[in-house]
XYZ file of C-alpha atoms in Angstrom:
666
model
C 0.000 0.000 0.000
C 2.864 2.372 0.750
C 3.939 2.358 -2.906
C 0.696 4.087 -3.931
C 1.504 7.239 -1.999
C 3.922 9.911 -3.214
C 6.364 11.419 -0.755
C 5.605 15.076 -0.084
C 8.491 17.366 -1.034
C 8.898 20.940 -2.241
C 11.810 19.902 -4.464
C 10.267 16.774 -6.012
C 9.783 18.466 -9.410
C 13.119 20.324 -9.623
C 14.495 20.165 -13.157
C 17.793 21.156 -14.742
C 17.712 23.753 -17.517
C 20.615 23.996 -19.919
C 21.861 27.225 -21.529
C 22.188 28.170 -25.179
C 25.672 28.364 -26.602
C 25.378 32.162 -26.980
C 24.885 32.501 -23.202
C 27.831 30.251 -22.289
C 31.475 31.244 -21.633
C 33.082 30.323 -24.943
C 36.586 30.406 -26.472
C 38.420 28.996 -23.441
C 41.573 26.885 -23.198
C 40.806 24.712 -20.216
C 43.647 22.742 -18.630
C 44.034 19.125 -19.747
C 45.990 18.062 -16.668
C 45.014 14.574 -15.467
C 44.950 15.458 -11.746
C 41.558 14.667 -10.206
C 40.141 18.068 -9.311
C 37.047 20.144 -10.027
C 38.932 22.449 -12.490
C 36.249 25.152 -12.034
C 35.218 27.214 -8.969
C 32.531 29.919 -8.797
C 31.066 32.617 -6.562
C 28.291 35.191 -7.229
C 30.724 37.498 -9.087
C 33.499 35.444 -10.715
C 34.343 32.036 -12.189
C 37.889 30.639 -11.991
C 39.110 27.958 -14.384
C 42.465 26.185 -14.673
C 44.157 27.372 -17.876
C 46.203 25.455 -20.423
C 49.216 27.779 -20.509
C 52.760 27.317 -21.720
C 55.822 28.463 -19.804
C 54.327 28.055 -16.345
C 50.972 27.633 -14.688
C 48.033 30.037 -14.835
C 44.322 30.239 -14.317
C 41.662 32.587 -15.655
C 39.033 34.578 -13.820
C 35.823 35.344 -15.741
C 33.280 37.904 -14.512
C 30.000 36.005 -14.211
C 28.040 38.562 -16.286
C 30.454 38.533 -19.296
C 28.937 35.723 -21.361
C 29.377 34.746 -24.974
C 32.583 34.411 -26.939
C 35.502 35.735 -24.914
C 38.475 37.548 -26.535
C 41.497 35.659 -27.807
C 43.838 37.615 -25.546
C 42.679 37.891 -21.958
C 44.416 38.715 -18.663
C 45.483 35.594 -16.729
C 46.526 35.041 -13.148
C 50.147 34.007 -13.602
C 52.847 33.280 -11.053
C 53.174 29.517 -10.649
C 56.070 27.770 -12.369
C 53.961 24.681 -13.094
C 50.378 23.802 -13.880
C 47.657 25.038 -11.539
C 45.772 22.061 -10.078
C 43.086 23.643 -7.881
C 41.612 27.003 -6.862
C 39.155 28.126 -4.180
C 37.304 31.382 -3.493
C 37.115 32.877 -0.022
C 33.546 32.509 1.377
C 33.722 36.008 2.927
C 35.460 37.990 0.155
C 34.316 37.389 -3.425
C 37.516 38.901 -4.880
C 39.993 36.831 -2.840
C 41.169 33.474 -4.253
C 43.818 30.846 -3.447
C 45.524 28.449 -5.865
C 47.569 25.272 -5.526
C 50.046 24.150 -8.131
C 52.232 21.315 -9.270
C 55.221 23.365 -8.089
C 54.298 22.691 -4.426
C 53.293 26.267 -3.604
C 50.075 27.990 -2.535
C 49.461 31.484 -3.906
C 46.914 34.060 -2.795
C 45.374 36.470 -5.301
C 43.203 39.571 -5.258
C 40.955 40.313 -8.225
C 41.501 43.974 -9.253
C 38.616 46.344 -8.758
C 36.545 46.754 -11.941
C 38.174 43.670 -13.477
C 36.886 42.894 -16.988
C 37.953 40.871 -20.000
C 36.506 43.264 -22.591
C 39.290 45.823 -22.875
C 40.626 47.767 -25.842
C 44.251 47.573 -24.776
C 46.557 45.825 -27.213
C 48.558 44.054 -24.497
C 46.755 42.488 -21.573
C 48.465 42.784 -18.215
C 48.451 39.571 -16.157
C 47.554 39.590 -12.478
C 50.246 38.744 -9.922
C 49.770 37.064 -6.520
C 49.581 39.106 -3.326
C 51.062 36.361 -1.101
C 52.951 33.060 -1.436
C 52.687 30.200 1.056
C 55.547 27.685 0.935
C 56.056 24.576 3.007
C 54.938 21.579 0.974
C 57.611 19.393 -0.574
C 55.410 18.060 -3.392
C 52.542 19.225 -5.583
C 49.534 20.863 -3.932
C 46.426 19.113 -5.270
C 43.649 20.708 -3.168
C 43.014 24.046 -1.455
C 39.916 24.821 0.645
C 38.938 27.805 2.817
C 37.332 27.362 6.246
C 33.556 28.093 5.980
C 33.258 29.711 9.458
C 36.605 31.323 10.330
C 38.179 34.108 8.324
C 41.536 33.582 6.563
C 41.930 29.893 7.470
C 43.061 27.819 4.482
C 43.669 24.053 4.191
C 46.001 22.704 1.499
C 46.553 19.012 0.676
C 49.801 17.896 -0.940
C 51.472 14.856 -2.405
C 53.689 14.695 0.701
C 50.678 13.090 2.516
C 50.098 16.206 4.619
C 47.342 18.772 5.025
C 48.574 22.159 6.222
C 46.263 24.645 7.933
C 47.391 28.173 7.074
C 46.857 31.455 8.847
C 46.561 33.602 5.749
C 47.030 36.872 7.658
C 50.290 35.695 9.197
C 51.338 33.763 6.084
C 52.387 30.698 8.071
C 51.238 27.126 8.673
C 50.348 26.513 12.311
C 48.770 23.026 12.152
C 49.519 19.883 10.169
C 47.444 16.721 9.572
C 49.515 13.701 8.494
C 48.126 10.920 6.308
C 49.456 7.596 5.091
C 48.843 8.270 1.391
C 47.836 10.972 -1.084
C 44.722 12.914 -0.075
C 42.011 12.687 -2.729
C 39.385 15.046 -1.247
C 38.641 17.101 1.885
C 35.623 18.939 3.289
C 34.997 21.186 6.333
C 32.099 20.960 8.774
C 29.696 23.914 8.970
C 31.313 25.393 12.085
C 34.834 24.823 10.743
C 36.045 22.674 13.641
C 36.070 19.236 11.945
C 37.500 18.020 8.668
C 36.772 14.848 6.662
C 39.273 13.435 4.164
C 39.558 10.495 1.766
C 42.893 9.166 0.626
C 44.406 6.622 -1.707
C 44.741 4.064 1.103
C 40.901 3.617 0.944
C 40.411 5.087 4.434
C 37.906 7.664 5.586
C 39.264 10.007 8.265
C 37.386 12.484 10.440
C 39.708 15.049 12.039
C 39.413 17.396 14.958
C 41.549 19.894 13.072
C 43.035 21.712 16.077
C 44.040 18.437 17.783
C 46.116 17.401 14.725
C 44.947 13.792 15.016
C 42.029 11.874 13.512
C 38.998 11.206 15.689
C 37.970 8.257 13.478
C 39.779 6.200 10.852
C 37.488 3.683 9.110
C 37.583 1.727 5.834
C 35.931 3.608 3.001
C 35.115 2.541 -0.548
C 37.008 -0.595 -1.536
C 37.517 0.278 -5.216
C 40.864 1.235 -6.712
C 39.633 4.537 -8.209
C 39.349 7.879 -6.444
C 36.697 8.578 -3.822
C 35.206 11.918 -2.733
C 33.674 13.178 0.517
C 31.473 16.148 1.382
C 30.254 17.361 4.778
C 26.475 17.738 4.858
C 26.276 21.272 6.217
C 25.042 21.541 9.803
C 24.251 17.816 10.059
C 26.498 15.297 11.819
C 26.644 13.388 8.551
C 29.139 12.899 5.738
C 28.364 11.744 2.191
C 30.977 9.887 0.146
C 31.178 8.655 -3.437
C 33.530 5.980 -4.688
C 33.791 2.571 -6.301
C 33.312 -1.024 -5.235
C 35.705 -3.865 -6.006
C 33.556 -4.628 -9.055
C 34.012 -0.982 -10.244
C 30.395 -0.007 -9.497
C 29.894 3.615 -8.468
C 28.678 3.873 -4.865
C 27.122 6.423 -2.532
C 27.621 6.250 1.236
C 26.093 8.105 4.218
C 28.145 8.189 7.430
C 27.409 9.143 11.035
C 30.521 10.962 12.272
C 30.022 9.755 15.870
C 29.997 6.079 14.898
C 31.416 5.761 11.382
C 32.268 2.066 11.484
C 30.139 1.480 8.398
C 27.795 3.616 6.281
C 24.165 3.975 7.334
C 22.221 1.323 5.450
C 25.335 0.204 3.564
C 26.685 1.508 0.280
C 24.146 2.388 -2.394
C 25.118 1.305 -5.913
C 24.531 4.038 -8.505
C 25.706 2.590 -11.835
C 28.734 1.071 -13.559
C 30.155 4.182 -15.259
C 33.918 4.581 -14.864
C 34.018 8.335 -14.149
C 34.487 9.745 -10.643
C 31.283 11.084 -9.039
C 31.718 14.624 -7.623
C 29.342 15.368 -4.670
C 27.947 18.817 -3.817
C 25.725 19.590 -0.808
C 23.069 22.314 -0.659
C 22.232 23.027 2.979
C 19.200 25.195 2.138
C 17.216 22.590 0.195
C 18.846 19.576 1.925
C 19.771 18.158 -1.472
C 22.860 16.279 -2.625
C 24.014 16.737 -6.237
C 26.220 14.123 -7.914
C 28.035 15.152 -11.094
C 29.787 12.399 -13.004
C 33.200 13.041 -14.480
C 33.279 11.938 -18.088
C 29.485 11.857 -18.517
C 26.948 14.644 -18.932
C 24.530 13.693 -16.170
C 23.877 15.394 -12.826
C 21.565 13.489 -10.505
C 20.227 14.891 -7.264
C 18.817 13.451 -4.046
C 16.921 14.869 -1.079
C 18.141 13.961 2.399
C 15.352 12.908 4.762
C 15.230 10.506 7.738
C 18.839 9.372 7.238
C 18.132 8.402 3.629
C 18.832 9.886 0.221
C 15.550 10.049 -1.681
C 16.130 10.161 -5.427
C 14.536 13.230 -7.062
C 15.573 13.364 -10.709
C 18.508 13.615 -13.092
C 19.744 16.237 -15.527
C 20.896 14.478 -18.689
C 23.104 15.912 -21.377
C 24.985 14.492 -24.327
C 27.995 16.760 -23.603
C 30.375 15.172 -21.065
C 32.010 17.280 -18.352
C 35.474 17.125 -16.832
C 34.991 19.826 -14.244
C 31.948 21.079 -12.336
C 31.360 23.928 -9.864
C 28.250 24.959 -7.944
C 27.315 28.513 -7.052
C 26.775 29.518 -3.383
C 23.100 29.869 -2.486
C 23.315 33.658 -2.127
C 24.086 33.930 -5.854
C 21.062 32.118 -7.339
C 18.291 33.875 -9.250
C 15.374 33.965 -6.804
C 13.075 35.623 -9.379
C 13.085 32.436 -11.476
C 12.814 30.062 -8.469
C 16.347 28.845 -9.100
C 17.542 26.770 -6.141
C 20.993 25.847 -7.499
C 23.256 26.651 -10.444
C 26.100 24.525 -11.785
C 28.938 25.395 -14.190
C 30.239 22.482 -16.276
C 33.155 22.386 -18.708
C 32.333 21.087 -22.180
C 34.987 19.830 -24.638
C 37.656 21.862 -22.774
C 36.529 24.887 -24.783
C 33.570 26.494 -23.009
C 31.666 26.531 -19.702
C 27.893 25.939 -19.678
C 25.649 27.102 -16.803
C 22.927 24.651 -15.706
C 20.075 26.059 -13.598
C 18.045 23.845 -11.259
C 14.560 25.352 -10.943
C 11.438 24.654 -8.895
C 8.533 24.924 -11.389
C 6.166 27.498 -9.878
C 4.079 30.311 -11.323
C 4.520 33.069 -8.779
C 5.436 36.728 -8.910
C 6.382 37.017 -5.244
C 9.257 35.689 -3.155
C 8.930 31.956 -2.370
C 10.100 31.818 1.225
C 9.417 28.093 1.691
C 12.094 27.084 -0.831
C 14.573 29.780 0.217
C 15.456 29.409 3.915
C 18.124 31.748 5.386
C 21.583 30.994 3.992
C 25.176 31.746 4.946
C 26.234 35.335 4.305
C 29.598 37.038 3.809
C 30.418 37.790 7.454
C 32.627 35.244 9.290
C 31.741 33.785 12.664
C 35.250 34.302 14.074
C 38.707 35.505 13.195
C 41.715 33.279 12.538
C 43.133 33.929 16.022
C 39.833 32.978 17.686
C 39.640 29.782 15.665
C 43.157 28.711 16.665
C 42.189 29.449 20.293
C 39.386 26.857 20.047
C 36.240 28.887 19.361
C 33.334 27.193 17.545
C 30.453 29.092 15.941
C 28.277 29.171 12.835
C 28.546 32.169 10.517
C 25.576 34.594 10.459
C 22.860 33.930 7.912
C 21.092 36.297 5.564
C 17.481 36.505 4.406
C 17.196 35.913 0.656
C 14.015 37.995 0.508
C 16.162 41.132 0.818
C 18.261 39.872 -2.107
C 15.033 39.282 -4.055
C 14.004 42.912 -3.451
C 17.400 44.186 -4.651
C 18.379 45.490 -1.219
C 21.455 44.930 0.903
C 21.395 41.377 2.357
C 19.756 41.480 5.775
C 21.172 39.248 8.489
C 18.922 36.868 10.407
C 19.455 36.274 14.116
C 20.142 32.707 15.164
C 17.165 32.695 17.561
C 14.705 33.231 14.697
C 16.095 30.347 12.615
C 14.294 27.049 13.350
C 16.708 24.383 14.544
C 17.083 21.326 12.307
C 15.924 18.085 13.883
C 18.431 15.273 13.969
C 16.307 12.212 14.443
C 19.172 9.765 14.340
C 21.455 11.494 16.872
C 21.286 10.092 20.403
C 21.586 13.557 21.964
C 18.502 14.793 20.182
C 16.517 11.615 20.815
C 17.066 11.446 24.607
C 14.504 14.178 25.523
C 12.000 12.585 23.160
C 12.306 9.286 25.016
C 11.605 11.009 28.336
C 8.428 12.496 26.937
C 7.198 9.062 25.880
C 8.148 7.405 29.194
C 5.788 9.561 31.257
C 2.437 8.316 29.809
C 3.427 4.715 30.611
C 2.774 5.383 34.329
C -0.784 6.663 33.717
C -2.563 3.238 33.554
C -1.096 2.211 36.938
C -2.472 5.343 38.624
C -5.921 4.710 37.146
C -6.028 1.155 38.539
C -5.168 2.285 42.067
C -8.057 4.776 42.086
C -10.759 2.119 41.480
C -13.127 1.367 44.427
C -13.972 -2.084 45.951
C -16.324 -4.377 43.984
C -20.107 -4.238 44.893
C -21.650 -6.768 47.305
C -24.049 -9.594 46.305
C -27.094 -7.932 47.909
C -26.514 -4.726 45.974
C -26.152 -6.573 42.691
C -29.390 -8.577 43.325
C -31.371 -5.403 43.970
C -30.019 -3.667 40.895
C -30.760 -6.673 38.661
C -34.351 -6.890 39.960
C -34.878 -3.187 39.284
C -33.544 -3.590 35.767
C -35.769 -6.616 35.082
C -38.925 -4.789 36.201
C -38.448 -2.243 33.454
C -38.822 -4.883 30.761
C -41.943 -6.757 32.006
C -44.391 -5.142 29.561
C -41.963 -5.440 26.698
C -41.541 -9.166 27.289
C -45.351 -9.673 27.201
C -45.610 -7.813 23.939
C -42.743 -9.811 22.480
C -44.464 -13.097 23.420
C -47.657 -11.872 21.703
C -45.680 -11.098 18.561
C -43.989 -14.490 18.632
C -47.385 -16.252 18.858
C -48.688 -14.287 15.910
C -45.551 -15.122 13.953
C -46.119 -18.814 14.709
C -49.326 -18.753 12.644
C -49.328 -20.914 9.517
C -50.680 -18.045 7.365
C -47.976 -16.002 5.696
C -48.731 -12.320 5.265
C -47.713 -11.130 1.807
C -48.268 -7.537 0.715
C -50.261 -7.240 -2.499
C -48.167 -5.680 -5.306
C -49.492 -2.502 -6.843
C -51.215 -3.042 -10.218
C -49.753 -1.263 -13.234
C -52.316 0.524 -15.386
C -52.037 -0.423 -19.049
C -53.881 2.714 -20.177
C -52.392 6.154 -20.600
C -52.562 8.653 -17.751
C -54.829 10.921 -19.804
C -57.558 8.247 -20.012
C -57.009 7.248 -16.385
C -57.887 10.732 -15.117
C -61.280 10.604 -16.869
C -62.498 7.154 -15.823
C -60.675 6.262 -12.572
C -62.814 5.947 -9.418
C -61.856 7.279 -5.951
C -61.253 3.756 -4.705
C -58.618 3.073 -7.382
C -56.637 6.239 -6.678
C -55.886 5.159 -3.109
C -52.681 3.165 -2.464
C -53.120 -0.457 -1.318
C -52.228 -1.053 2.329
C -50.727 -4.160 3.905
C -53.087 -6.093 6.211
C -52.928 -5.092 9.862
C -52.293 -7.681 12.569
C -55.237 -6.345 14.584
C -57.582 -6.921 11.594
C -60.026 -9.888 11.784
C -58.644 -13.317 10.961
C -61.390 -13.876 8.368
C -60.397 -10.705 6.561
C -56.741 -11.728 6.640
C -57.532 -15.175 5.260
C -59.230 -13.615 2.279
C -55.905 -12.564 0.723
C -56.828 -10.353 -2.233
C -60.160 -8.960 -1.023
C -58.988 -7.925 2.415
C -55.881 -6.194 1.065
C -57.972 -3.959 -1.217
C -59.896 -2.384 1.713
C -59.164 1.128 2.792
C -59.203 1.516 6.591
C -58.664 5.240 6.571
C -62.403 6.062 6.472
C -64.449 5.623 9.707
C -67.277 3.763 7.903
C -65.024 0.864 6.799
C -63.159 0.357 10.115
C -63.503 -3.359 10.930
C -62.988 -2.997 14.686
C -63.998 -0.424 17.227
C -61.649 0.918 19.882
C -63.298 -1.140 22.593
C -62.856 -4.331 20.555
C -59.152 -3.603 20.182
C -58.739 -3.075 23.929
C -60.579 -6.296 24.600
C -58.395 -8.248 22.181
C -55.157 -6.917 23.667
C -56.301 -7.771 27.199
C -57.227 -11.275 26.057
C -53.809 -11.812 24.509
C -52.073 -10.512 27.662
C -53.925 -12.911 29.952
C -53.328 -15.855 27.629
C -49.557 -15.565 27.916
C -49.553 -17.965 30.899
C -51.846 -20.539 29.199
C -50.906 -23.400 26.898
C -50.393 -22.705 23.167
C -53.764 -24.245 22.194
C -55.662 -22.238 24.795
C -53.835 -19.132 23.724
C -54.815 -19.678 20.074
C -58.490 -20.252 20.900
C -58.556 -17.208 23.144
C -56.990 -15.052 20.484
C -59.494 -16.333 17.900
C -62.387 -15.400 20.177
C -60.924 -11.999 20.849
C -60.604 -11.355 17.144
C -64.184 -12.281 16.197
C -65.601 -9.643 13.833
C -68.435 -7.470 15.116
C -69.796 -7.003 11.557
C -71.144 -9.902 9.517
C -68.818 -11.461 6.967
C -71.285 -10.850 4.151
C -71.185 -7.079 4.605
C -67.381 -7.047 4.527
C -67.000 -9.287 1.488
C -69.713 -7.474 -0.539
C -67.711 -4.229 -0.695
C -64.711 -5.637 -2.590
C -66.989 -7.494 -5.034
C -68.870 -4.318 -5.968
C -65.660 -2.356 -6.433
C -64.187 -5.184 -8.516
C -67.160 -5.267 -10.932
C -67.008 -1.472 -11.294
C -63.348 -1.576 -12.197
C -63.908 -4.389 -14.762
C -66.654 -2.475 -16.573
C -64.621 0.750 -16.705
C -61.565 -1.074 -18.081
C -63.707 -2.708 -20.840
C -64.996 0.701 -21.881
C -61.444 2.073 -22.114
C -60.278 -0.807 -24.292
C -63.208 -0.307 -26.688
C -62.388 3.398 -26.970
C -58.813 2.463 -27.826
C -59.913 0.111 -30.594
C -62.135 2.800 -32.130
C -59.249 5.269 -32.185
C -56.877 2.770 -33.805
C -59.486 1.866 -36.427
C -60.068 5.504 -37.372
C -56.279 6.109 -37.707
C -55.922 3.109 -40.030
C -58.779 4.308 -42.235
C -57.217 7.778 -42.557
C -53.826 6.314 -43.511
C -55.378 4.036 -46.153
C -57.188 7.051 -47.696
C -53.980 9.129 -47.902
C -52.054 6.218 -49.451
C -54.774 5.756 -52.104
C -54.710 9.463 -53.023
C -50.866 9.375 -53.282
C -51.041 6.344 -55.583
C -53.530 8.150 -57.847
C -51.232 11.162 -58.060
C -48.223 8.963 -58.870
C -50.213 7.314 -61.690
C -51.151 10.711 -63.171
C -47.532 11.859 -63.113
C -46.263 8.697 -64.800
C -48.844 9.047 -67.634
C -47.797 12.683 -68.099
C -44.140 11.607 -68.380
C -45.060 9.010 -71.003
C -46.969 11.536 -73.080
C -44.072 14.001 -72.851
C -41.661 11.358 -74.028
C -43.937 10.677 -77.048
C -44.174 14.365 -77.944
C -40.438 14.990 -77.455
C -39.564 15.759 -81.058
C -42.665 17.822 -81.811
C -43.274 20.384 -79.080
C -40.027 21.303 -77.186
C -36.353 20.995 -77.553
C -34.526 18.108 -76.013
C -32.968 20.218 -73.258
C -36.267 21.615 -71.979
C -37.888 18.180 -72.058
C -35.031 16.624 -70.077
C -35.361 19.306 -67.437
C -39.122 18.726 -67.173
C -38.614 14.962 -66.958
C -35.990 15.358 -64.224
C -38.282 17.697 -62.330
C -41.190 15.264 -62.547
C -38.988 12.306 -61.531
C -37.803 14.280 -58.500
C -41.398 14.941 -57.503
C -42.187 11.232 -57.863
C -39.264 10.298 -55.632
C -40.348 12.918 -53.112
C -43.871 11.526 -53.013
C -42.630 7.956 -52.705
C -40.429 8.911 -49.768
């Protein structure tokens, strides 16, 4: 039965909308480096993409509003001596970006004010870094800013280490050591915990400031890369990877007990490309973009399960994908998420995920408050051990074109975590209290009543039903009679209602009534005649009131006698006061009257039918005479064809006469 019902969700009908080539970012030279990274990163103002450059590494920054075919010569962000592998935008400054390169260095960049690609200058000036962070001995494959603390950057390198940088000081203060190359990393919402996957097929959850893992558990068993993403403010982590049979898998982990995924690994398909996960904390949806295929599928997280919603399908495969922060979506078109995918290493295509609604006002139910641009703490406070969530903004102010308005934490409804033991403990206490209620009710019951009290109450109850029992015995004796009372069916009149109104008598208009039990036995035995009587008039009443009282008293007294005595007594009580001849003569007279009236009606009907037949025979005879006259006229015209008229006029006359003949015949 449960399969017949559809799960209620505001995002059940979300669909992905592609963009025309004219509205894409075309004429790009995207890096072809084989390192497993997202290649593209985006914020509400800029898009960064790893560039295929000679003579050192570079990446390009594209203003998000400059769409179409980009110029051949464009300013690049140059400074690395080898290929750029990854970039990341600061969550609190949309013009501040970090990059990691194959040269083992981390550079920090500032986008110039009023930066644009559409310039008339003949030579484009490249942008140089504002700071350089050195300390890794091998290539830096991943860089990621802390989502809660300002100027905290994590960088993962091929030397099996993750360094946590204080960007303001330009130094690394913490270090997280692994046993193999780190393949992905993701921060928790408050920036205190970090989850990583590595090539040794282990999933690690770190308390970043303790510099040691809180949990180390086996992850996906496949040989290919795996990815992990922290699910916002939940105590959950989602991972994607491969099984030993090279099937793509999806896993959901509880960070407090991550021995195995919740409900086991979910098999997605058998495609060979790495699945890149992205989490949207506002809609509670997980997006999975496949590397090497053009599909993006998305799930809704509910009750510790990923409920499949739909899938965006495209024939153009992607190598890199980036998702826009929630504060940058188009709320006027009910856009809940926007992705940027690389196509053929030559252009970037935006893909909008939209809730289909016809509304001209802000849809607050699909746009909860989201993270703004103000950090929860500084870098020094974070290193001192502070934990906090960054302030959130109301997207309705963004919809109105105003400055984003912050929302206080007290006004934001807390998210329920049904699976966490901390959240479930007060719920258990609430359900334990009603269990004691039945015991208190049982203790309040009084002692059982004594035998004397019960006898008196039963006798009082029985006295109420004495008369009813006598009446029921009377009814049972009547029912024991061998005569079966059958109601006479109403007779259907065969004549029309118009004739019935003229000839019907007052007795026939009355509805037949079923025989009464108090009627005389002789009248009841006479089946048809007794049923045709009408007892509504006082002249035809078979019994007087006194007779009825006498009969009821006789039946009441006979209840203690034997069945034979009771029957004889009831027969005496029901003796008719009027003679039988006077009662039976009334139905006979009415019956003869009805028979004579019905015979008269039938004769009238026959006369009418006879007259109609005579009229029809007369009309048919006159039509036959006319047809004969017309045929003779046609014959004479045919004989006089050559003498009187021309052939054309005669043909017209003949056709006209033949048409009249056909009309008369029809």
